[in-house]
mmCIF file of C-alpha atoms in Angstrom:
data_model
loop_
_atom_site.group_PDB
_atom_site.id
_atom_site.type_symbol
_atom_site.label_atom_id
_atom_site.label_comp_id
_atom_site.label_asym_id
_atom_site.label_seq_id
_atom_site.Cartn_x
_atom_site.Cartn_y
_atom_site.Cartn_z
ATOM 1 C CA UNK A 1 -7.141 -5.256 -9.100
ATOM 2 C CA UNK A 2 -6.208 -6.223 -12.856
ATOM 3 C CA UNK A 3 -3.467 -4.479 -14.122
ATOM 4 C CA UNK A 4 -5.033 -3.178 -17.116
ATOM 5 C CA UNK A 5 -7.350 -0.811 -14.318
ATOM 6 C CA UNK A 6 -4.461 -0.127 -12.462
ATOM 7 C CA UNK A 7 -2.683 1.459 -15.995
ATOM 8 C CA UNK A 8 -6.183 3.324 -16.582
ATOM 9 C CA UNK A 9 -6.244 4.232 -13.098
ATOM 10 C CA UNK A 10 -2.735 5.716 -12.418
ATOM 11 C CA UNK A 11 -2.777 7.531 -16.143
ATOM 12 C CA UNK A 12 -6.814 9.663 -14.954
ATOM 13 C CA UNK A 13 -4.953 10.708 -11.844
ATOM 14 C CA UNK A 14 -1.600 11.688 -13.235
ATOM 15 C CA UNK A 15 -3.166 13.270 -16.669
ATOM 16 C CA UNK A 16 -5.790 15.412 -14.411
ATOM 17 C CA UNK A 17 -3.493 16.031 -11.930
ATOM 18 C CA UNK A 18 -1.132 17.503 -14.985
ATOM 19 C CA UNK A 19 -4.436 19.799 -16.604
ATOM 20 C CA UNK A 20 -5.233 21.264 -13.616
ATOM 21 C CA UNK A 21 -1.241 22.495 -13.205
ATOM 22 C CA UNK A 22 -0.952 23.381 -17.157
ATOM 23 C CA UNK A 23 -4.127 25.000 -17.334
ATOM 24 C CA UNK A 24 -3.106 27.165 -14.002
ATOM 25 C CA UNK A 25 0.197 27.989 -15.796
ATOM 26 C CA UNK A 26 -1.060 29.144 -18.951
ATOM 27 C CA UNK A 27 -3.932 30.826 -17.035
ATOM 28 C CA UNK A 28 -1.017 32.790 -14.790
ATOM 29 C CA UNK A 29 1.174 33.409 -17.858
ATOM 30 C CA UNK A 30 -1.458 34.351 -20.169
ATOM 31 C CA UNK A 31 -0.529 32.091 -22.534
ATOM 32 C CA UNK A 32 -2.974 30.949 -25.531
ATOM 33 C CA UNK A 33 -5.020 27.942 -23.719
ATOM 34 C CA UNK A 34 -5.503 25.305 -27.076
ATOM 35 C CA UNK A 35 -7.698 22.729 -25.960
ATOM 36 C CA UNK A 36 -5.327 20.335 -28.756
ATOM 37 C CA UNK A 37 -2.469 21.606 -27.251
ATOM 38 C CA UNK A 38 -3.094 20.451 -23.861
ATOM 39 C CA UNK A 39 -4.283 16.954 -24.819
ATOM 40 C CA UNK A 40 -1.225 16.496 -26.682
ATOM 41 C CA UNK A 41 1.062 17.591 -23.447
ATOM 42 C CA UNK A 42 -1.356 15.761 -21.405
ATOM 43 C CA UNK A 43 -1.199 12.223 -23.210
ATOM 44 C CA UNK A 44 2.537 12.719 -23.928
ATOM 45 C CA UNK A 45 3.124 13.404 -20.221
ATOM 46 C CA UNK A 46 0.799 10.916 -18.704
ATOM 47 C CA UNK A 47 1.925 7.950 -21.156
ATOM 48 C CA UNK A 48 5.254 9.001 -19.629
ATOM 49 C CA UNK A 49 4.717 8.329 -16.136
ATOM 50 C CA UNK A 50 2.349 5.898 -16.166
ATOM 51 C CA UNK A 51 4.384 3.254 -18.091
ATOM 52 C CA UNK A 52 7.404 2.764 -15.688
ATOM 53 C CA UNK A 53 5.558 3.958 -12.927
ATOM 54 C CA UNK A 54 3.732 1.190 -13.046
ATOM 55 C CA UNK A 55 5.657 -0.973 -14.300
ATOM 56 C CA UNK A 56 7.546 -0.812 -11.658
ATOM 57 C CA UNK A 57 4.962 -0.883 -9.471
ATOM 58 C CA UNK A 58 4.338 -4.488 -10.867
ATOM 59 C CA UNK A 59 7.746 -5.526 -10.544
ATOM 60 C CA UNK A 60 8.366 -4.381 -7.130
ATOM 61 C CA UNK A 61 5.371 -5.960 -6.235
ATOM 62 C CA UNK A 62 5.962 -9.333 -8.113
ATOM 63 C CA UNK A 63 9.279 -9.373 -5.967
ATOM 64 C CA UNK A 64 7.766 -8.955 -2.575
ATOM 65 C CA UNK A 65 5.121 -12.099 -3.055
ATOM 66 C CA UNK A 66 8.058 -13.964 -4.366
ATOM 67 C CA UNK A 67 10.240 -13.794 -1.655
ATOM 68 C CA UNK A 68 7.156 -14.374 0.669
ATOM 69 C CA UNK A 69 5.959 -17.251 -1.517
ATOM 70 C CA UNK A 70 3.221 -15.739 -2.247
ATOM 71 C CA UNK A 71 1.406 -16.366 -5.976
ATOM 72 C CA UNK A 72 -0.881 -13.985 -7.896
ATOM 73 C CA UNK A 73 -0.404 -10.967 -5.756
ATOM 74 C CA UNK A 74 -2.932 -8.247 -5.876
ATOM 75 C CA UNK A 75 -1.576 -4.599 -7.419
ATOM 76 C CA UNK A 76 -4.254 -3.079 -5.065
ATOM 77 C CA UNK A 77 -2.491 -0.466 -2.733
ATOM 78 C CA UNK A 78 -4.617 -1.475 0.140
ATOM 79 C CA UNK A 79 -3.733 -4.981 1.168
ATOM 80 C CA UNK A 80 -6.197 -7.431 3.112
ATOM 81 C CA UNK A 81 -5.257 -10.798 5.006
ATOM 82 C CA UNK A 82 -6.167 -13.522 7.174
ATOM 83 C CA UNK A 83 -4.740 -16.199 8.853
ATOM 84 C CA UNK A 84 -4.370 -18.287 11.721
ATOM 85 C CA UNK A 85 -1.731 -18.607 14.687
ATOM 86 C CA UNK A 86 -1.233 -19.948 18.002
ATOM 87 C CA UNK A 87 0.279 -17.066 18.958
ATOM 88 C CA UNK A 88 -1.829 -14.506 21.314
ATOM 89 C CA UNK A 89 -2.309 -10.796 20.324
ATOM 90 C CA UNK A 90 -0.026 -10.042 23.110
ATOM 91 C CA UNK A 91 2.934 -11.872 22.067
ATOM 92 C CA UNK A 92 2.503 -10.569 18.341
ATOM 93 C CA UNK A 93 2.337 -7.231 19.525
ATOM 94 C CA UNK A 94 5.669 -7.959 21.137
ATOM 95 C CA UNK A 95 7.625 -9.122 18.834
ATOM 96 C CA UNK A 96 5.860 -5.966 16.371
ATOM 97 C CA UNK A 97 6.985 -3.602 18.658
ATOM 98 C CA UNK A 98 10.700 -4.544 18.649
ATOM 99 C CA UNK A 99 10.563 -4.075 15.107
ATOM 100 C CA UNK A 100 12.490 -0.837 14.469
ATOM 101 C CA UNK A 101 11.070 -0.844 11.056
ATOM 102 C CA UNK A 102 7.692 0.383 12.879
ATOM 103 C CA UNK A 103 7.314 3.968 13.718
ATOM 104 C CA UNK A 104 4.601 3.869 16.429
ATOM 105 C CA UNK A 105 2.815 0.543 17.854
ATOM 106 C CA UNK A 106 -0.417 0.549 19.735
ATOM 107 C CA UNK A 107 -2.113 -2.422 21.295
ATOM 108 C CA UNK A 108 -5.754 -2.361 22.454
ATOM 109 C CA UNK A 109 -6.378 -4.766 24.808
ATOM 110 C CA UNK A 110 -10.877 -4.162 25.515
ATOM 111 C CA UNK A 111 -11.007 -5.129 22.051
ATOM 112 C CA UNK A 112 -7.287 -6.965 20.968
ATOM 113 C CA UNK A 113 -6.309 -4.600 18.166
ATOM 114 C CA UNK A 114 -3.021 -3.495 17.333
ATOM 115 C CA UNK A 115 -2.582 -0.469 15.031
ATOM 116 C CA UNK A 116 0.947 0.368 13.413
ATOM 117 C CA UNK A 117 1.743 3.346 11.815
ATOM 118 C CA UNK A 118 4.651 3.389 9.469
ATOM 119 C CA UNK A 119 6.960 6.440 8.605
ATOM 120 C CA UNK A 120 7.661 7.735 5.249
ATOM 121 C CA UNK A 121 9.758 5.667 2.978
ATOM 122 C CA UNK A 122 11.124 5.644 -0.894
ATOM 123 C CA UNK A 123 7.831 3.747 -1.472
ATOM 124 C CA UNK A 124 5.243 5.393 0.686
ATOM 125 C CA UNK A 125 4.082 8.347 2.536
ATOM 126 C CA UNK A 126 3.300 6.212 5.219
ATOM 127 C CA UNK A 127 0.933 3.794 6.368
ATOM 128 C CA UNK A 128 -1.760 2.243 8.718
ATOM 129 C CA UNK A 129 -1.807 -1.415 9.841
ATOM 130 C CA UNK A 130 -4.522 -2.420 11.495
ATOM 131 C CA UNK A 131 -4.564 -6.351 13.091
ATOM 132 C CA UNK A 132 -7.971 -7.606 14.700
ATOM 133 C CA UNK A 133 -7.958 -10.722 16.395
ATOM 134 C CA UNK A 134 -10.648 -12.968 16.915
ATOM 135 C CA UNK A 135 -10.273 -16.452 19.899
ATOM 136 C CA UNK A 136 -11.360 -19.340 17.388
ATOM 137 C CA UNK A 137 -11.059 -22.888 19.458
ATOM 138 C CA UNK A 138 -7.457 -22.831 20.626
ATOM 139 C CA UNK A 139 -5.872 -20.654 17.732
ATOM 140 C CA UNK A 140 -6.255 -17.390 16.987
ATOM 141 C CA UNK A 141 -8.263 -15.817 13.560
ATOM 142 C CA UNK A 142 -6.175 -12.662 12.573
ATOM 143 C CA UNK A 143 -7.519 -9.953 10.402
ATOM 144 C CA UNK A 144 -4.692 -7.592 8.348
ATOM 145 C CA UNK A 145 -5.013 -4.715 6.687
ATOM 146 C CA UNK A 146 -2.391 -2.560 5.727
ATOM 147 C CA UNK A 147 -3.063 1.359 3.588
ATOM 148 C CA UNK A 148 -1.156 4.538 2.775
ATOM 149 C CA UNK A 149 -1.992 7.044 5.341
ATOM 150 C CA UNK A 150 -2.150 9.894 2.181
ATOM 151 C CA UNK A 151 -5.746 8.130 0.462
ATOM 152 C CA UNK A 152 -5.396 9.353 -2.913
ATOM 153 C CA UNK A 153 -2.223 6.678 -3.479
ATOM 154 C CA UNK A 154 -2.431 5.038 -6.465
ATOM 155 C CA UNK A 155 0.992 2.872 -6.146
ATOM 156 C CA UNK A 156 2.957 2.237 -3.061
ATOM 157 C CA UNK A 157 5.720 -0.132 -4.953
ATOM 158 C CA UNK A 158 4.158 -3.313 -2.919
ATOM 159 C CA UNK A 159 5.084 -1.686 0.207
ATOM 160 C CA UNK A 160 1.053 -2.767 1.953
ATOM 161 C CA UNK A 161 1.799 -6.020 0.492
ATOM 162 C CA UNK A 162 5.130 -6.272 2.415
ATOM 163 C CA UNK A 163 3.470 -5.239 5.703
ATOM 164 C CA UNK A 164 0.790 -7.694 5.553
ATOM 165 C CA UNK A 165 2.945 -10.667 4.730
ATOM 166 C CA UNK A 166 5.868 -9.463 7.641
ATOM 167 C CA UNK A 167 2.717 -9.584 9.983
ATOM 168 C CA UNK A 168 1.750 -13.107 8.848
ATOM 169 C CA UNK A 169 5.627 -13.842 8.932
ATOM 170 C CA UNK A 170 5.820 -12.116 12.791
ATOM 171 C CA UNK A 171 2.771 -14.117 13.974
ATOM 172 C CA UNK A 172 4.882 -17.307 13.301
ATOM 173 C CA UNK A 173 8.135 -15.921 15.135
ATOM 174 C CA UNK A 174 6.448 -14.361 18.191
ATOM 175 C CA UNK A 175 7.551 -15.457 22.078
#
């Protein structure tokens, strides 16, 4: 996702989100409801969060592909990856599951898919890994995704990013 939608994107949740609350206020307060009154509190209040929020959100994200050596990162919230390993499904789920990072680890062997969920964290709600495997010749095609478990999440800090790329890193590591 370009950063420029990402800006756009964050600033329609967070102004609507804001209306909807303001509106309710002044509805339960009987306050005067000026329509130029709340787009004034709403730009003022949605420039406001957006611009660090995501700012931050781009730095935090920029940090994470850097120490995985990763260039041009996606800002996306739901991160995608695949790669290849020598390492079976079984051993990666392993070495996953002795992760304490991890809150609960599943492995399903009929059709060699590990799901992770992840607990809440400064930079999430929580989220959903998913790995799908695939027997390609003598290695092994592995399909990552990582997402919040709460859908509507606009930034996660580069915490999906992290996930996916510890996966990649795990697959390498794995006995």
């Amino acid at each position: 996702m370009k950063l420029n939608t990402l800006y756009i994107k964050y600033f329609i949740v967070v102004a609507l989100t804001y209306s909807v609350l303001m509106i309710g206020l002044d509805l339960v307060t009987g306050r005067e409801i000026i329509f130029y009154d709340i787009v004034i509190r709403i730009l003022i209040f949605g420039v406001g969060m957006t611009l660090p929020l995501v700012s931050f959100h781009k730095y935090q994200v920029n940090n994470t592909a850097k120490e995985f050596g990763l260039k041009n990162p996606d800002y996306e919230v739901s991160q995608k990856k695949v790669f290849f390993s020598d390492k079976t499904p079984e051993q990666i789920y392993n070495t996953i599951e002795r992760r304490s990072q991890f809150r609960k680890v599943n492995f399903h062997e009929s059709n060699q898919i590990i799901k992770i969920k992840t607990g809440f964290t400064g930079k999430s709600w929580g989220d959903v890994i998913t790995i799908k495997s695939q027997k390609e010749k003598e290695n092994y095609k592995y399909q990552v995704e990582s997402k919040p478990i709460f859908p509507l999440t606009v930034i996660d800090f580069g915490q999906n990013l992290e996930n996916v790329l510890k996966i990649e890193r795990y697959s390498k590591i794995a006995i």
